[in-house]
XYZ file of C-alpha atoms in Angstrom:
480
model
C -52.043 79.569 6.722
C -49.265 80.555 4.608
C -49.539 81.931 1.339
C -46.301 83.096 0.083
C -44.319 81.476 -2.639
C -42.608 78.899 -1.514
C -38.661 78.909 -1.283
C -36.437 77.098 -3.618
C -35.511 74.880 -0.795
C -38.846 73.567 -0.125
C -39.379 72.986 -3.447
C -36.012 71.130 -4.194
C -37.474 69.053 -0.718
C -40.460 68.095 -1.988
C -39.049 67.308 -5.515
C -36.471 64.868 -3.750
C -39.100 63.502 -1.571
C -41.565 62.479 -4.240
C -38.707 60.795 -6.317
C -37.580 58.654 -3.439
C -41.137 57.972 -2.934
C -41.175 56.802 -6.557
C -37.774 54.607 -6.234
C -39.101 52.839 -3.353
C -42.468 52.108 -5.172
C -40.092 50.875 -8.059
C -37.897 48.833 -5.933
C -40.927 46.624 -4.476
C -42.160 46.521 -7.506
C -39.413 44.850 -9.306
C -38.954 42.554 -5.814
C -42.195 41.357 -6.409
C -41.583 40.035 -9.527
C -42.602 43.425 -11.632
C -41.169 44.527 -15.012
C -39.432 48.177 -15.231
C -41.883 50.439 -17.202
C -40.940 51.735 -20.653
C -38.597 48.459 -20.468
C -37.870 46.257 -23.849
C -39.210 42.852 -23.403
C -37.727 39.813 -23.224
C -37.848 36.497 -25.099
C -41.371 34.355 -24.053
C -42.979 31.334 -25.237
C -46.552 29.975 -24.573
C -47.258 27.555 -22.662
C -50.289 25.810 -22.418
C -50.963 23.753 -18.964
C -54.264 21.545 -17.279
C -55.064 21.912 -13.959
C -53.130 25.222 -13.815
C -55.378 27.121 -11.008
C -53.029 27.413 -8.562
C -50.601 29.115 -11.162
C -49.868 33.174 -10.742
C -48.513 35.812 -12.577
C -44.869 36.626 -11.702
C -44.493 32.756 -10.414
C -40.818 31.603 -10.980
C -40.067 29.685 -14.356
C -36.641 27.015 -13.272
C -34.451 25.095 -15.120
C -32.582 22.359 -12.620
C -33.800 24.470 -9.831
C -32.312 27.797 -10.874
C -34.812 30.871 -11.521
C -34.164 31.637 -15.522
C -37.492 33.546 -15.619
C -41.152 34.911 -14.739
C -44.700 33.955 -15.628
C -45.964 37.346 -17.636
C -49.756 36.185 -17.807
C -51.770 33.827 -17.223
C -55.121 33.383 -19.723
C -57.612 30.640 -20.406
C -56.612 28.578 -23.946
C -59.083 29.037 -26.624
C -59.242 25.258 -27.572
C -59.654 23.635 -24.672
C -59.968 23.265 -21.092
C -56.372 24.207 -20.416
C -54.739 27.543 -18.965
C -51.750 29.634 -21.231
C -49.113 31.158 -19.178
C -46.716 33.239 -21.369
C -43.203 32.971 -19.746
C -40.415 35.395 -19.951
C -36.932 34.330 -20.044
C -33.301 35.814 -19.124
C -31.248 36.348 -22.333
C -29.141 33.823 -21.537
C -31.235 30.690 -21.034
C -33.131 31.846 -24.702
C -34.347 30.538 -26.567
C -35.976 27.235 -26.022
C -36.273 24.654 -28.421
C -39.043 22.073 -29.792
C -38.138 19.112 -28.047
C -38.209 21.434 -24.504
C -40.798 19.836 -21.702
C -42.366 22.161 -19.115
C -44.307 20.790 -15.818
C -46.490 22.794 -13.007
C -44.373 22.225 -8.638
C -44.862 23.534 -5.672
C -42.275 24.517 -3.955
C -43.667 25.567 -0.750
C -45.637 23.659 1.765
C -48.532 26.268 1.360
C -48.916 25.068 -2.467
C -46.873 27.818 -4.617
C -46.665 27.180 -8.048
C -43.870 27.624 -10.337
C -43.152 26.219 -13.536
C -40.257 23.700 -14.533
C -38.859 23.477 -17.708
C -35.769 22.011 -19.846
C -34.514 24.029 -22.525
C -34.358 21.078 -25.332
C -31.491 19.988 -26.845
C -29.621 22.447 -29.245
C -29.953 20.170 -32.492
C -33.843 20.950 -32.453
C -35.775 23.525 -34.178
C -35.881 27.114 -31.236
C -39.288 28.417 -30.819
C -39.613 32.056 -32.241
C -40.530 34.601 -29.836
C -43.862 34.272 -28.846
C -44.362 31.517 -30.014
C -46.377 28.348 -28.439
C -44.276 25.263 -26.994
C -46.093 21.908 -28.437
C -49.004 20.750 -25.868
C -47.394 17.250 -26.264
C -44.398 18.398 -24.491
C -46.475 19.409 -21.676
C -46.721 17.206 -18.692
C -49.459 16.861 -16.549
C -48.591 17.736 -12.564
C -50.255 15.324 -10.316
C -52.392 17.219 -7.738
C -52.400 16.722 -3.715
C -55.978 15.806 -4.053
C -55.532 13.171 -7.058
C -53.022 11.051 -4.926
C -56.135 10.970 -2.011
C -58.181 10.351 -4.885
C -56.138 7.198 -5.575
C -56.999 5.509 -1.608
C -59.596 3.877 -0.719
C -62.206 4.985 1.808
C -60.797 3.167 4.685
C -56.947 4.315 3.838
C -58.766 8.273 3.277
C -60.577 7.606 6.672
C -56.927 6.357 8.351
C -55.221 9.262 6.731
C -57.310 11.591 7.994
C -57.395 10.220 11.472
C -53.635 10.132 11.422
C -53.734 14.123 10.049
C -55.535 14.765 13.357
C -53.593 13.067 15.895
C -50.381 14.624 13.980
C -52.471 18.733 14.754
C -52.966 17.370 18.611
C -49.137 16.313 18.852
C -47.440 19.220 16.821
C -49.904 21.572 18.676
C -47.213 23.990 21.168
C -44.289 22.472 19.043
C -44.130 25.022 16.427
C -40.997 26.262 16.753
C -39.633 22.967 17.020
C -41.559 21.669 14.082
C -40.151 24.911 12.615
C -36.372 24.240 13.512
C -36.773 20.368 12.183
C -38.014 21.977 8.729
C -34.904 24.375 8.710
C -32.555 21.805 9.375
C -33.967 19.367 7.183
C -31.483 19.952 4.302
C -28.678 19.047 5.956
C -29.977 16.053 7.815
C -30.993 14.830 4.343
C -27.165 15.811 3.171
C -25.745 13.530 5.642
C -28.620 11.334 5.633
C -27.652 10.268 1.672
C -24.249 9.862 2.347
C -25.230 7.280 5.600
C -27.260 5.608 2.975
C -24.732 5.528 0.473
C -22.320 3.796 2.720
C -25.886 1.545 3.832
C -26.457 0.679 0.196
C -22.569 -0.446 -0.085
C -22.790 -2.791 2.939
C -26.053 -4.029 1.981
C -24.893 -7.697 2.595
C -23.689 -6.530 6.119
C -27.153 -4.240 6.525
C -28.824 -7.402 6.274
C -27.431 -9.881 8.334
C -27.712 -7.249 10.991
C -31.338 -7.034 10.357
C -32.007 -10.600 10.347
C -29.499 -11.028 13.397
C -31.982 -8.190 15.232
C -34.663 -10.295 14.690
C -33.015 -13.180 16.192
C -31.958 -11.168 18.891
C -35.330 -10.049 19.666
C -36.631 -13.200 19.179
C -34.684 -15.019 22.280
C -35.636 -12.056 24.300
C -38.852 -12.293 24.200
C -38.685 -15.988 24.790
C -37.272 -15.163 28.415
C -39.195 -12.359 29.500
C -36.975 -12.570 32.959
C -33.890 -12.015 31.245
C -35.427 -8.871 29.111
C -36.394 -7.677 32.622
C -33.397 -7.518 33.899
C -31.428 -5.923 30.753
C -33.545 -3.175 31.497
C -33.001 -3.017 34.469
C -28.904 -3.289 34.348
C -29.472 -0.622 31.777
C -31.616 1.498 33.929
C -28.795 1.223 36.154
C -26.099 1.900 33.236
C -27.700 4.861 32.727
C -27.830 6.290 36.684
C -23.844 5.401 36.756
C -23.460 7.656 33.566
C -25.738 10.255 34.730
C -23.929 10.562 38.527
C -20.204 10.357 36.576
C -21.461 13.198 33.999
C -19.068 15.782 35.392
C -15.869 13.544 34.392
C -17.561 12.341 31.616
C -17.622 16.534 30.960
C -14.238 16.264 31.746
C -13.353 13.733 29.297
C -14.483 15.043 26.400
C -13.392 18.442 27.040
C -9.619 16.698 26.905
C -11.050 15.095 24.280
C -9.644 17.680 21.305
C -6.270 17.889 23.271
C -5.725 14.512 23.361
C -6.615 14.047 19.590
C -4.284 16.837 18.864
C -1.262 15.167 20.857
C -2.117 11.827 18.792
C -2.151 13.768 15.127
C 1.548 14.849 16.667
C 2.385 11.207 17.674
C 1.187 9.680 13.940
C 2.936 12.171 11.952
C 5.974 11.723 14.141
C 5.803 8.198 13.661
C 4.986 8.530 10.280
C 8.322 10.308 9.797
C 10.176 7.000 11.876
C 8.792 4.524 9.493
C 9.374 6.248 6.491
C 12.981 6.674 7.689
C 12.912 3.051 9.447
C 11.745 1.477 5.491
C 15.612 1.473 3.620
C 16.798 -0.584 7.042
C 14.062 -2.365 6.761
C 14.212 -3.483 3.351
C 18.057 -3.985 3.723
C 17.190 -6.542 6.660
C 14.895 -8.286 4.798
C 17.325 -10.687 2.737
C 18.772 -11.223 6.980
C 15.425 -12.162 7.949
C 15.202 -14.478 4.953
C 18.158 -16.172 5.662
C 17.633 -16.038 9.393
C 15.108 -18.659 8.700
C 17.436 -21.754 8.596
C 19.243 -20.435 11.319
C 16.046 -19.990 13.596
C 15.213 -24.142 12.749
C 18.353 -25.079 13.288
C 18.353 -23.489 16.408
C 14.612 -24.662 17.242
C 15.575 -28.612 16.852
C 18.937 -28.123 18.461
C 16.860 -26.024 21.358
C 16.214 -29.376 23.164
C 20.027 -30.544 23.579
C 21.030 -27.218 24.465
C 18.677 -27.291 27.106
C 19.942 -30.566 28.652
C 22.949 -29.179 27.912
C 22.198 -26.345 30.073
C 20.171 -28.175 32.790
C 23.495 -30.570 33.426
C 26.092 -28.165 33.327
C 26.128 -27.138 36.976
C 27.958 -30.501 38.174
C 30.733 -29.167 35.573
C 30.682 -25.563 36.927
C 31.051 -26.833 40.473
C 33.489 -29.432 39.299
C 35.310 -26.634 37.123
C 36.130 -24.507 40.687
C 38.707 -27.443 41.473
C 39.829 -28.300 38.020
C 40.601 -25.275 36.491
C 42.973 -23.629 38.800
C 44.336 -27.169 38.414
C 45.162 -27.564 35.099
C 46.682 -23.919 35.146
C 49.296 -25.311 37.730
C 49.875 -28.559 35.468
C 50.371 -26.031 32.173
C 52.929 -23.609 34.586
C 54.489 -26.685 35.147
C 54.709 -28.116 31.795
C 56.143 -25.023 30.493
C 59.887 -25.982 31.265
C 59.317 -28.911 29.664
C 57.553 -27.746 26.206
C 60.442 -25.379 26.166
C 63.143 -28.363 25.825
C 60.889 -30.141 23.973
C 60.893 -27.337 21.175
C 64.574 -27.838 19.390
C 64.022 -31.435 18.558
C 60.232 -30.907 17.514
C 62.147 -28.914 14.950
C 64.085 -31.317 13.846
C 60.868 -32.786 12.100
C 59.897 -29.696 9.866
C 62.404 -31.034 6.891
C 60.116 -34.395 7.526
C 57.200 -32.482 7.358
C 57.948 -30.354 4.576
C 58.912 -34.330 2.273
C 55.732 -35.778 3.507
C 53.271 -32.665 2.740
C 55.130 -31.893 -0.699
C 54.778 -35.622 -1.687
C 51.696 -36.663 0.119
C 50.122 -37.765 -3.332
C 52.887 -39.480 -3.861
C 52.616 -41.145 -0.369
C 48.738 -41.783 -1.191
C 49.574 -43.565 -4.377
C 52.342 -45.639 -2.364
C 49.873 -47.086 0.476
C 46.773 -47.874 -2.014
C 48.965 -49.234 -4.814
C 52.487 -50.450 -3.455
C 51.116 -53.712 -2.593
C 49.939 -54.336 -6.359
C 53.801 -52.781 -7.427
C 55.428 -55.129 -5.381
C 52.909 -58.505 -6.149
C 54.389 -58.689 -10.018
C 56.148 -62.356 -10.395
C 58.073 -63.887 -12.988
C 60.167 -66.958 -13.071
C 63.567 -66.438 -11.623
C 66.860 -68.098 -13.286
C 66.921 -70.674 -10.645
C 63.591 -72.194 -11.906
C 61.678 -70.309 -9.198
C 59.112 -67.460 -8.605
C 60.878 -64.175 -8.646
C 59.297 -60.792 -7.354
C 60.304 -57.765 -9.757
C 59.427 -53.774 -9.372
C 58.534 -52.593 -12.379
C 60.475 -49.542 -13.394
C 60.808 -46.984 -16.663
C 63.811 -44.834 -18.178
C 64.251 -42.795 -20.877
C 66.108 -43.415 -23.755
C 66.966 -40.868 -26.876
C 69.541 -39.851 -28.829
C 71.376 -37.916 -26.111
C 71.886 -41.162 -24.062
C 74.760 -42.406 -25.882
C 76.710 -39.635 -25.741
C 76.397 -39.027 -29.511
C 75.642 -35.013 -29.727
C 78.200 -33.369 -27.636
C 75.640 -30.746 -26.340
C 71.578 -30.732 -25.888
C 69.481 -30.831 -28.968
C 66.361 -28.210 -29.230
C 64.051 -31.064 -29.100
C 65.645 -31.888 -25.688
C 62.975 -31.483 -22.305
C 64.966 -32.667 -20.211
C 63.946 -32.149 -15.944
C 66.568 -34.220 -13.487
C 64.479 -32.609 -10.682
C 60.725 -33.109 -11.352
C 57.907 -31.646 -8.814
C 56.121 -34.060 -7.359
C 52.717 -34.464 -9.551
C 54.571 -32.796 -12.569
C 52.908 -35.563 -14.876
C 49.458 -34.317 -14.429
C 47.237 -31.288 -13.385
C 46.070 -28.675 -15.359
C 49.156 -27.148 -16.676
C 50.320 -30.226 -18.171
C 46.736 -30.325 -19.852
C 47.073 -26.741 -21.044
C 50.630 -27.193 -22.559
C 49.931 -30.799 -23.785
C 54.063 -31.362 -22.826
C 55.474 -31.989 -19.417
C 57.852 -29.521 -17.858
C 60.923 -28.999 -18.316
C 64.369 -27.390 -16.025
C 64.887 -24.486 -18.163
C 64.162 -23.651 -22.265
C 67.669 -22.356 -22.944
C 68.010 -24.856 -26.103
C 64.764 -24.805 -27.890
C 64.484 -21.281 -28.462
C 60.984 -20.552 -27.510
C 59.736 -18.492 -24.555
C 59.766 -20.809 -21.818
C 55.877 -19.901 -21.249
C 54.545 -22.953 -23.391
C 54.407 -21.194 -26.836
C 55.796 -22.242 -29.800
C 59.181 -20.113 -30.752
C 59.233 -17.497 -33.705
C 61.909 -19.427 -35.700
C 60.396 -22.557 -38.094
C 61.134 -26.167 -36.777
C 60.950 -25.228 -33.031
C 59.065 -27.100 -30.755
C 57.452 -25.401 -27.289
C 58.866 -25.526 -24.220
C 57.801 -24.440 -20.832
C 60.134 -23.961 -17.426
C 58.931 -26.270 -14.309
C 57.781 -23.648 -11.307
C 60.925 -23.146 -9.072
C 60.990 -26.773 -6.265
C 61.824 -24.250 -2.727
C 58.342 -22.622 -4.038
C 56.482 -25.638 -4.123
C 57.940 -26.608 -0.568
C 57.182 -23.256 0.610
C 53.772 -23.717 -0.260
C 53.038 -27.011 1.266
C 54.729 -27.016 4.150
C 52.658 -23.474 5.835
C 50.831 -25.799 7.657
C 53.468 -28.405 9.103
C 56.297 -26.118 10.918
C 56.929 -26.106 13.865
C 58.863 -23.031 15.436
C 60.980 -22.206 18.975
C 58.521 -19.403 19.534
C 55.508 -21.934 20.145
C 57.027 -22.828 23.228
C 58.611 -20.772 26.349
C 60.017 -21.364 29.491
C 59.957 -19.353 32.267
């Protein structure tokens, strides 16, 4: 046994020792829920609950399922049968006010308590600190045994019958029991969004549920035919489980072949969104196509028989072709003499298409011309052609030169008394405007007491014109 003094190491160990001792203590302390000593409290309110017996001190005080707080203490309440607990809250979630509501959960399968609250709304009066939240505002939790309460003997007797068979077949299934529990969450995650998208196709839901039935229905009318779908499915199954290795197969190029098709899409996302300007320029085609298409539809018939009876031709054709080539060879001696006095009729053509309304006018009305009658000097009927002339001032040789009122035109254009010029200058034309003074366009002149005037279009232009189409040239024709 050692009695020296101990060293100032050994002390400084033991010092260190007992305070991490003393932090530990502390730490598990304030895990569990424990208040730091010497601390300042913090806001609580009284709250007075029945049935609370299964309520703790330290138990968790929530708001929407977030921890804003503890339970301090828990005491009986000295005017009635009910328990106080005196909550603690986090500065931040204080202070509550009079219209708050507080309930007793559990939020464990094992029956821990905690206590629920909502803060109020901010209009209402806050409780002080310390103060007691209104038992009115206090809900009463409903207790496991309340809801057996609530069945009848024969539904308690079933219920506990079922409890029993339920210990026999969980009984060596712990773990998995345990594993369904933990991954209950998120099957109830995807579970409300399945039910969402149930609850929108109700209608559809339905029908499939009365279609089951109906299903079901016809199979058990023909228990032979329910026999063998299970059967053929018995046999489905054995095909699938003997082909499981490509089946392996398949879905392991499963992911490639969804990548390669994310590439195909976007690639042929890119084509149509460069393929939509041609297409929207085609549609006005494809519009008009449409006539086109129906024409082609009811002449589709007659081009067919057309088709079907062309092959006599085509033989025919072999002969007559090379044929007629020898007859136009031959010919082309002749066309070539021929071509000098065709010529000879372009000055004929030229008349007839420069005056062919004059021509028209002859055939339809010469015969009426030629039918006026009148009685001749010998007592007889006497044909006439009727016939005008112009007569002025100028005709008797009284002015020795034209007068500006003269419009005089020895050569008039065929169809010079109408058209639209003659309706825009309201006169008809005349060979040139050298006496009147004016423009020669059809306005009136500067000077007062001048009359307008306008020149006739040149008579070579006019035969130009309307004679394209009736010519006929050397060139057409060739000899070898």
């Amino acid at each position: 046994m050692e009695k020296g003094t101990p060293s100032l190491a050994k002390i400084a160990t033991m010092v260190l020792f007992a305070l991490s001792c003393f932090g530990l203590l502390l730490f598990l302390w304030l895990s569990f829920g424990g208040g730091i000593p010497f601390a300042p409290e913090g806001y609580r309110v009284q709250i007075s609950f029945p049935y609370a017996q299964e309520l703790a001190a330290q138990a968790d005080v929530r708001i929407a399922g977030v921890s804003v707080g503890k339970v301090e203490s828990v005491g009986l309440d000295p005017q009635g049968n009910r328990t106080i607990a005196t909550i603690q809250l986090d500065n931040q979630f204080a202070p509550l006010h009079a219209d708050a509501t507080a309930i007793l959960r559990e939020k464990t399968i094992i029956g821990e308590t905690y206590v629920e609250i909502t803060p109020g709304s901010p209009d209402a009066r806050a409780i002080p600190d310390g103060g007691l939240l209104s038992r009115s505002n206090v809900a009463a939790a409903v207790q496991l045994g309340q809801i057996f309460d609530a069945f009848d003997p024969a539904t308690r007797a079933a219920f506990q019958v079922w409890q029993q068979e339920l210990a026999k077949a969980v009984a060596g299934n712990d773990q998995s029991l345990n594993s369904v529990l933990g991954n209950l969450p998120t099957f109830a995650a995807d579970g409300a969004d399945l039910l969402q998208v149930l609850d929108i196709e109700h209608g559809a839901v339905q029908r499939l549920v009365q279609n089951t039935g109906t299903v079901f229905a016809a199979l058990t009318k023909n228990q032979a035919a329910l026999s063998s779908l299970i059967t053929s499915a018995q046999q489905t199954f054995a095909t699938t489980a003997a082909n499981d290795q490509a089946l392996y197969e398949t879905f392991q190029a499963f992911p490639d072949f969804l990548d390669q098709t994310k590439l195909t899409m976007a690639k042929l996302q890119t084509f149509a969104t460069n393929t939509d300007p041609l297409l929207r320029e085609l549609m006005p085609v494809a519009v008009d196509l449409g006539p086109t298409l129906h024409s082609v539809r009811v002449l589709s018939p007659d081009l067919r028989s057309l088709f079907a009876h062309l092959n006599p031709l085509i033989a025919a054709s072999k002969t007559g072709l090379p044929a007629l080539a020898q007859v136009l060879d031959g010919a082309t001696p002749l066309l070539g003499s021929v071509g000098p006095f065709l010529e000879q009729l372009n000055p004929i053509l030229g008349w007839l298409s420069l005056h062919q309304q004059l021509i028209s006018d002859f055939i339809s009305v010469g015969g009426s011309a030629l039918a006026a009658k009148t009685t001749s000097f010998s007592g007889g009927t006497g044909h006439y052609l009727p016939q005008f002339g112009i007569v002025g001032p100028e005709s008797l040789s009284i002015y020795p030169s034209r007068l500006s009122t003269n419009r005089g035109n020895t050569y008039p254009p065929p169809l010079w008394g109408q058209g639209a010029a003659l309706v825009d200058h309201g006169i008809l034309p005349s060979w040139d405007c050298n006496n009147t003074g004016a423009p020669g366009d059809g306005s009136v002149a500067a000077s007062p007491g001048k009359f307008p005037c306008w020149v006739a279009p040149a008579l070579g232009n006019l035969i130009g014109e309307s004679t394209k189409s009736a010519q006929i040239h050397a060139a057409t024709y060739s000899s070898k």
